[in-house]
Amino acid sequence: MDKKRIVIALGHNALGTTLPEQKKAAEGSAKAVAEFISQGYQVVVTHSNGPQVGMIHTAMNEFSQKYPEYTDTPMSVCSAMSQGYIGYDLQSAIRGALINKGIYKTVATVLTQVTVDPYDEAFYRPTKIIGRVLNEKEAQAQEKKGNPVTKVDGGFRRIVATPKPQSIVEIDAIKALLDADQVVIACGGGGIPVLMQDHLLKGASAVIEKDTAAGVLADQVDADMLIILTGTNKVCLNFGTPEEKPLDFISVADAKRYLEEGQFEEGTMKPKIEAAVSYIGDSAIRKTLIAKLDPEKPLIAGRDGTMIAK
């Protein structure tokens, strides 16, 4: 009998911010991942990278300020660096959690590129704030390089586009590892955004929404379920109001209606619901579970979180 395949998307709460926080958080997240593997699932793990890629971007640009002979580090390179060091902590922690359960599997991080459309409207309306606070002179220098900035408290910060992911360049490698029943970490931080130019790939000055990329990943590996682990127990209607209503189940049709009504906030729950709807499509088999990460308590679909299905 073929094993069921799932994609687990880890949010910020699952990774922490600083290096010590990340190492400790990764160990907790690894327990949850190992529990699914012990139940016989083939698992692909993807993850956020917001604080980490911001830290890398800031550090590398500070370095270039001190040593002018070094240029600013492109966002695509910062994304690749974040995938590497987050993947290192996760694969080490998952390997250890599996060994504690008597399971011996290779855990591999795939440095993952994701193509985006060069004509995506997001490139004309960048909104994602990154990097440190700049003074006016530094902001002007960034704009001369073609890097847009926005005014914030204390100065200016760079903003980049958040285009929709198109396809995963290394998808065949990810599938091959899964077919060999190995554990894969891929599409970290939404993947490294790249533009296809003839037969070559060029890094894009952008970031990809991690939940949207998780949906594409789940679709392209033909996963049975997408599990999005976040900081809230359930998806709620009228979140943060006296009329707040937690939901155990949402049909795809209702999810689309709630999106149209503006029930979910940009940058938090909205991209998770959009990813679920896109991934499930018309399938009567695919499901998405949005739930809170609790390393000490195995998730039981239907009792924990919010299930989305056709």
Tab-separated table of C-alpha atoms in Angstrom:
chain	number	residue	atom	x	y	z
A	1	MET	CA	0.000	0.000	0.000
A	2	ASP	CA	1.348	3.433	-0.956
A	3	LYS	CA	2.148	5.764	1.893
A	4	LYS	CA	0.175	8.970	2.228
A	5	ARG	CA	2.152	12.109	1.443
A	6	ILE	CA	1.864	15.367	3.382
A	7	VAL	CA	3.429	18.814	3.253
A	8	ILE	CA	3.992	20.456	6.648
A	9	ALA	CA	4.421	24.244	6.589
A	10	LEU	CA	6.116	25.663	9.690
A	11	GLY	CA	5.375	29.273	10.601
A	12	HIS	CA	7.389	31.824	12.565
A	13	ASN	CA	6.354	30.356	15.920
A	14	ALA	CA	7.958	27.073	14.893
A	15	LEU	CA	11.361	28.675	14.266
A	16	GLY	CA	11.898	31.613	16.601
A	17	THR	CA	13.999	34.623	15.647
A	18	THR	CA	17.531	34.583	17.059
A	19	LEU	CA	20.017	31.751	16.527
A	20	PRO	CA	19.501	30.236	20.021
A	21	GLU	CA	15.702	30.619	19.694
A	22	GLN	CA	15.768	28.930	16.297
A	23	LYS	CA	17.775	25.945	17.485
A	24	LYS	CA	15.426	25.372	20.441
A	25	ALA	CA	12.276	25.947	18.361
A	26	ALA	CA	13.512	23.599	15.624
A	27	GLU	CA	13.870	20.828	18.196
A	28	GLY	CA	10.235	21.313	19.234
A	29	SER	CA	9.012	21.426	15.633
A	30	ALA	CA	11.017	18.293	14.839
A	31	LYS	CA	9.009	16.326	17.412
A	32	ALA	CA	5.774	17.183	15.584
A	33	VAL	CA	7.290	16.245	12.213
A	34	ALA	CA	8.719	12.987	13.594
A	35	GLU	CA	5.296	12.035	14.947
A	36	PHE	CA	3.792	12.146	11.446
A	37	ILE	CA	6.687	10.127	10.040
A	38	SER	CA	6.255	7.516	12.773
A	39	GLN	CA	2.621	7.188	11.673
A	40	GLY	CA	3.814	6.164	8.198
A	41	TYR	CA	3.509	9.423	6.263
A	42	GLN	CA	5.967	10.630	3.643
A	43	VAL	CA	6.775	14.176	4.696
A	44	VAL	CA	7.968	17.338	3.002
A	45	VAL	CA	8.679	20.230	5.370
A	46	THR	CA	8.613	23.861	4.316
A	47	HIS	CA	9.082	26.861	6.559
A	48	SER	CA	8.991	30.622	7.026
A	49	ASN	CA	12.144	32.759	7.052
A	50	GLY	CA	10.954	36.329	7.726
A	51	PRO	CA	13.170	37.316	10.681
A	52	GLN	CA	16.070	35.223	9.408
A	53	VAL	CA	16.218	36.638	5.875
A	54	GLY	CA	15.837	40.150	7.305
A	55	MET	CA	18.761	39.554	9.632
A	56	ILE	CA	20.901	38.231	6.765
A	57	HIS	CA	19.954	41.112	4.469
A	58	THR	CA	20.792	43.672	7.171
A	59	ALA	CA	24.091	42.015	8.099
A	60	MET	CA	25.301	41.679	4.508
A	61	ASN	CA	24.396	45.257	3.653
A	62	GLU	CA	26.134	46.544	6.794
A	63	PHE	CA	29.193	44.643	5.616
A	64	SER	CA	29.032	46.346	2.217
A	65	GLN	CA	28.776	49.726	3.952
A	66	LYS	CA	31.991	49.031	5.842
A	67	TYR	CA	33.756	47.549	2.810
A	68	PRO	CA	32.630	49.495	-0.289
A	69	GLU	CA	34.404	47.084	-2.636
A	70	TYR	CA	31.679	44.551	-1.781
A	71	THR	CA	28.291	45.192	-3.357
A	72	ASP	CA	24.908	44.845	-1.641
A	73	THR	CA	23.755	41.232	-1.434
A	74	PRO	CA	20.750	40.467	-3.693
A	75	MET	CA	17.520	39.305	-2.056
A	76	SER	CA	17.722	35.982	-3.915
A	77	VAL	CA	21.116	35.273	-2.320
A	78	CYS	CA	19.793	36.246	1.133
A	79	SER	CA	16.892	33.823	0.617
A	80	ALA	CA	19.316	31.051	-0.355
A	81	MET	CA	21.420	31.691	2.752
A	82	SER	CA	18.342	31.547	4.987
A	83	GLN	CA	17.268	28.237	3.429
A	84	GLY	CA	20.686	26.819	4.175
A	85	TYR	CA	20.989	27.693	7.819
A	86	ILE	CA	17.342	27.095	8.746
A	87	GLY	CA	17.484	23.785	6.870
A	88	TYR	CA	20.635	22.850	8.780
A	89	ASP	CA	18.908	23.269	12.156
A	90	LEU	CA	15.713	21.550	11.018
A	91	GLN	CA	17.329	18.531	9.381
A	92	SER	CA	19.589	17.982	12.359
A	93	ALA	CA	16.655	18.274	14.794
A	94	ILE	CA	14.356	16.011	12.727
A	95	ARG	CA	17.085	13.385	12.384
A	96	GLY	CA	17.555	13.402	16.165
A	97	ALA	CA	13.809	13.211	16.846
A	98	LEU	CA	13.491	10.243	14.478
A	99	ILE	CA	16.425	8.388	16.047
A	100	ASN	CA	14.774	8.846	19.441
A	101	LYS	CA	11.810	6.959	17.976
A	102	GLY	CA	14.041	4.241	16.545
A	103	ILE	CA	13.582	5.485	12.966
A	104	TYR	CA	16.588	5.860	10.687
A	105	LYS	CA	15.991	8.039	7.616
A	106	THR	CA	17.993	10.560	5.671
A	107	VAL	CA	16.744	14.125	6.096
A	108	ALA	CA	17.785	16.440	3.266
A	109	THR	CA	17.412	20.166	2.649
A	110	VAL	CA	16.911	21.039	-1.008
A	111	LEU	CA	17.996	24.550	-1.937
A	112	THR	CA	14.854	25.446	-3.850
A	113	GLN	CA	14.273	27.987	-6.604
A	114	VAL	CA	10.737	29.042	-7.534
A	115	THR	CA	9.941	30.781	-10.810
A	116	VAL	CA	7.837	33.939	-10.843
A	117	ASP	CA	6.241	35.898	-13.676
A	118	PRO	CA	8.328	38.999	-14.587
A	119	TYR	CA	5.050	40.747	-15.452
A	120	ASP	CA	3.390	39.935	-12.128
A	121	GLU	CA	1.585	43.067	-10.917
A	122	ALA	CA	3.393	42.752	-7.584
A	123	PHE	CA	6.595	44.025	-9.238
A	124	TYR	CA	4.819	47.296	-9.999
A	125	ARG	CA	3.484	47.603	-6.445
A	126	PRO	CA	6.151	46.347	-3.998
A	127	THR	CA	4.883	46.164	-0.412
A	128	LYS	CA	7.144	43.839	1.591
A	129	ILE	CA	9.367	45.806	3.991
A	130	ILE	CA	12.867	44.398	4.511
A	131	GLY	CA	16.208	45.333	6.029
A	132	ARG	CA	17.275	47.962	8.517
A	133	VAL	CA	16.131	51.573	8.871
A	134	LEU	CA	17.954	53.875	6.421
A	135	ASN	CA	18.664	57.584	6.675
A	136	GLU	CA	17.623	59.902	3.847
A	137	LYS	CA	20.983	59.770	2.075
A	138	GLU	CA	21.036	55.956	2.171
A	139	ALA	CA	17.442	55.806	0.966
A	140	GLN	CA	18.258	58.043	-2.001
A	141	ALA	CA	21.227	55.836	-2.853
A	142	GLN	CA	18.976	52.755	-2.830
A	143	GLU	CA	16.438	54.431	-5.106
A	144	LYS	CA	19.204	55.380	-7.551
A	145	LYS	CA	19.994	51.657	-7.762
A	146	GLY	CA	16.350	50.971	-8.596
A	147	ASN	CA	15.465	49.689	-5.123
A	148	PRO	CA	12.230	51.335	-3.888
A	149	VAL	CA	11.951	52.489	-0.278
A	150	THR	CA	9.152	53.567	2.024
A	151	LYS	CA	9.074	56.019	4.924
A	152	VAL	CA	8.896	54.456	8.398
A	153	ASP	CA	9.411	55.667	11.960
A	154	GLY	CA	12.984	56.882	12.205
A	155	GLY	CA	13.754	56.960	8.478
A	156	PHE	CA	13.208	54.692	5.481
A	157	ARG	CA	13.280	50.974	4.679
A	158	ARG	CA	13.480	49.008	1.451
A	159	ILE	CA	10.394	47.384	-0.011
A	160	VAL	CA	10.291	44.465	-2.433
A	161	ALA	CA	7.622	42.697	-4.455
A	162	THR	CA	5.743	39.548	-3.395
A	163	PRO	CA	4.919	37.842	-6.730
A	164	LYS	CA	2.909	34.636	-7.012
A	165	PRO	CA	4.961	31.416	-7.345
A	166	GLN	CA	4.702	29.665	-10.715
A	167	SER	CA	6.690	26.438	-10.554
A	168	ILE	CA	9.366	24.780	-8.429
A	169	VAL	CA	12.612	24.313	-10.331
A	170	GLU	CA	13.923	21.408	-8.212
A	171	ILE	CA	10.591	19.559	-8.025
A	172	ASP	CA	12.009	16.394	-9.663
A	173	ALA	CA	14.725	16.158	-7.010
A	174	ILE	CA	12.134	16.618	-4.253
A	175	LYS	CA	9.923	13.895	-5.754
A	176	ALA	CA	12.868	11.530	-6.146
A	177	LEU	CA	13.754	11.868	-2.461
A	178	LEU	CA	10.125	11.336	-1.446
A	179	ASP	CA	9.841	8.284	-3.693
A	180	ALA	CA	12.875	6.917	-1.863
A	181	ASP	CA	10.933	7.444	1.398
A	182	GLN	CA	13.308	10.147	2.632
A	183	VAL	CA	12.363	13.291	4.570
A	184	VAL	CA	12.669	16.505	2.558
A	185	ILE	CA	12.942	20.161	3.583
A	186	ALA	CA	12.167	22.399	0.607
A	187	CYS	CA	10.840	25.788	-0.537
A	188	GLY	CA	12.045	27.475	2.656
A	189	GLY	CA	10.787	31.039	2.976
A	190	GLY	CA	8.625	30.564	-0.107
A	191	GLY	CA	11.610	29.538	-2.219
A	192	ILE	CA	14.288	31.599	-3.924
A	193	PRO	CA	12.389	33.750	-6.457
A	194	VAL	CA	13.874	33.462	-9.945
A	195	LEU	CA	12.993	34.707	-13.422
A	196	MET	CA	13.287	32.452	-16.459
A	197	GLN	CA	15.365	34.165	-19.167
A	198	ASP	CA	15.612	31.883	-22.191
A	199	HIS	CA	17.023	28.711	-20.615
A	200	LEU	CA	18.726	30.506	-17.717
A	201	LEU	CA	17.462	31.549	-14.273
A	202	LYS	CA	18.045	34.969	-12.745
A	203	GLY	CA	17.382	35.862	-9.112
A	204	ALA	CA	14.512	38.308	-8.603
A	205	SER	CA	14.466	41.189	-6.112
A	206	ALA	CA	11.417	39.805	-4.342
A	207	VAL	CA	10.125	37.470	-1.679
A	208	ILE	CA	7.442	34.814	-2.118
A	209	GLU	CA	4.655	34.349	0.420
A	210	LYS	CA	5.585	31.099	2.181
A	211	ASP	CA	2.014	29.798	2.519
A	212	THR	CA	1.322	30.333	-1.180
A	213	ALA	CA	4.507	28.446	-2.048
A	214	ALA	CA	3.526	25.658	0.362
A	215	GLY	CA	0.290	25.238	-1.596
A	216	VAL	CA	2.197	24.991	-4.883
A	217	LEU	CA	4.617	22.497	-3.328
A	218	ALA	CA	1.755	20.344	-2.030
A	219	ASP	CA	0.139	20.410	-5.462
A	220	GLN	CA	3.315	19.550	-7.389
A	221	VAL	CA	4.240	16.589	-5.143
A	222	ASP	CA	0.572	15.471	-5.256
A	223	ALA	CA	0.267	15.494	-1.467
A	224	ASP	CA	-2.801	14.042	0.214
A	225	MET	CA	-2.800	16.829	2.779
A	226	LEU	CA	-1.274	20.249	3.410
A	227	ILE	CA	-0.734	20.995	7.098
A	228	ILE	CA	-0.098	24.635	7.999
A	229	LEU	CA	1.173	24.990	11.566
A	230	THR	CA	0.654	28.438	12.998
A	231	GLY	CA	0.164	30.313	16.280
A	232	THR	CA	-3.634	30.010	16.535
A	233	ASN	CA	-5.743	26.979	17.454
A	234	LYS	CA	-8.339	27.401	14.718
A	235	VAL	CA	-9.355	29.646	11.849
A	236	CYS	CA	-11.874	32.178	13.145
A	237	LEU	CA	-14.557	34.355	11.631
A	238	ASN	CA	-14.698	37.941	12.927
A	239	PHE	CA	-11.250	37.416	14.465
A	240	GLY	CA	-10.438	39.718	17.380
A	241	THR	CA	-14.029	40.896	17.881
A	242	PRO	CA	-16.717	39.948	20.433
A	243	GLU	CA	-18.348	37.930	17.600
A	244	GLU	CA	-15.251	35.797	17.035
A	245	LYS	CA	-16.225	32.266	15.958
A	246	PRO	CA	-13.681	29.422	15.700
A	247	LEU	CA	-14.300	26.932	12.885
A	248	ASP	CA	-13.683	23.184	12.949
A	249	PHE	CA	-14.386	22.730	9.228
A	250	ILE	CA	-14.583	24.968	6.152
A	251	SER	CA	-15.702	23.836	2.716
A	252	VAL	CA	-13.771	25.218	-0.260
A	253	ALA	CA	-16.921	27.064	-1.364
A	254	ASP	CA	-17.292	28.717	2.048
A	255	ALA	CA	-13.581	29.546	2.144
A	256	LYS	CA	-13.925	31.401	-1.165
A	257	ARG	CA	-16.950	33.275	0.166
A	258	TYR	CA	-15.150	34.264	3.363
A	259	LEU	CA	-12.208	35.528	1.302
A	260	GLU	CA	-14.540	37.682	-0.794
A	261	GLU	CA	-16.098	39.057	2.397
A	262	GLY	CA	-12.641	40.088	3.651
A	263	GLN	CA	-12.817	37.854	6.722
A	264	PHE	CA	-9.085	37.130	6.795
A	265	GLU	CA	-6.233	39.555	7.327
A	266	GLU	CA	-3.521	40.185	4.733
A	267	GLY	CA	-0.187	38.639	5.613
A	268	THR	CA	-1.604	36.361	8.339
A	269	MET	CA	-4.591	34.069	7.760
A	270	LYS	CA	-5.576	35.213	4.249
A	271	PRO	CA	-2.600	33.642	2.387
A	272	LYS	CA	-3.137	30.387	4.309
A	273	ILE	CA	-6.773	30.159	3.192
A	274	GLU	CA	-5.823	31.143	-0.377
A	275	ALA	CA	-3.147	28.436	-0.437
A	276	ALA	CA	-5.637	25.851	0.824
A	277	VAL	CA	-8.243	26.764	-1.794
A	278	SER	CA	-5.715	26.751	-4.634
A	279	TYR	CA	-4.138	23.445	-3.573
A	280	ILE	CA	-7.436	21.593	-3.056
A	281	GLY	CA	-9.087	22.882	-6.235
A	282	ASP	CA	-11.799	20.464	-7.338
A	283	SER	CA	-10.246	17.446	-5.628
A	284	ALA	CA	-12.486	15.403	-3.369
A	285	ILE	CA	-9.414	13.834	-1.741
A	286	ARG	CA	-7.045	16.693	-0.911
A	287	LYS	CA	-7.408	18.446	2.455
A	288	THR	CA	-5.729	21.273	4.343
A	289	LEU	CA	-5.357	21.411	8.124
A	290	ILE	CA	-4.556	24.753	9.766
A	291	ALA	CA	-3.614	24.217	13.407
A	292	LYS	CA	-1.434	25.378	16.269
A	293	LEU	CA	1.920	23.691	16.710
A	294	ASP	CA	2.202	21.720	19.944
A	295	PRO	CA	5.335	19.542	19.940
A	296	GLU	CA	4.137	17.639	23.010
A	297	LYS	CA	0.731	16.686	21.581
A	298	PRO	CA	0.314	14.793	18.294
A	299	LEU	CA	-2.144	16.414	15.889
A	300	ILE	CA	-5.330	14.480	15.291
A	301	ALA	CA	-7.056	15.758	12.168
A	302	GLY	CA	-10.678	16.529	12.918
A	303	ARG	CA	-10.074	17.234	16.600
A	304	ASP	CA	-7.340	19.819	16.270
A	305	GLY	CA	-7.301	22.961	14.170
A	306	THR	CA	-9.505	23.749	11.194
A	307	MET	CA	-9.929	21.295	8.318
A	308	ILE	CA	-10.589	22.616	4.817
A	309	ALA	CA	-11.894	20.273	2.122
A	310	LYS	CA	-14.220	20.220	-0.849
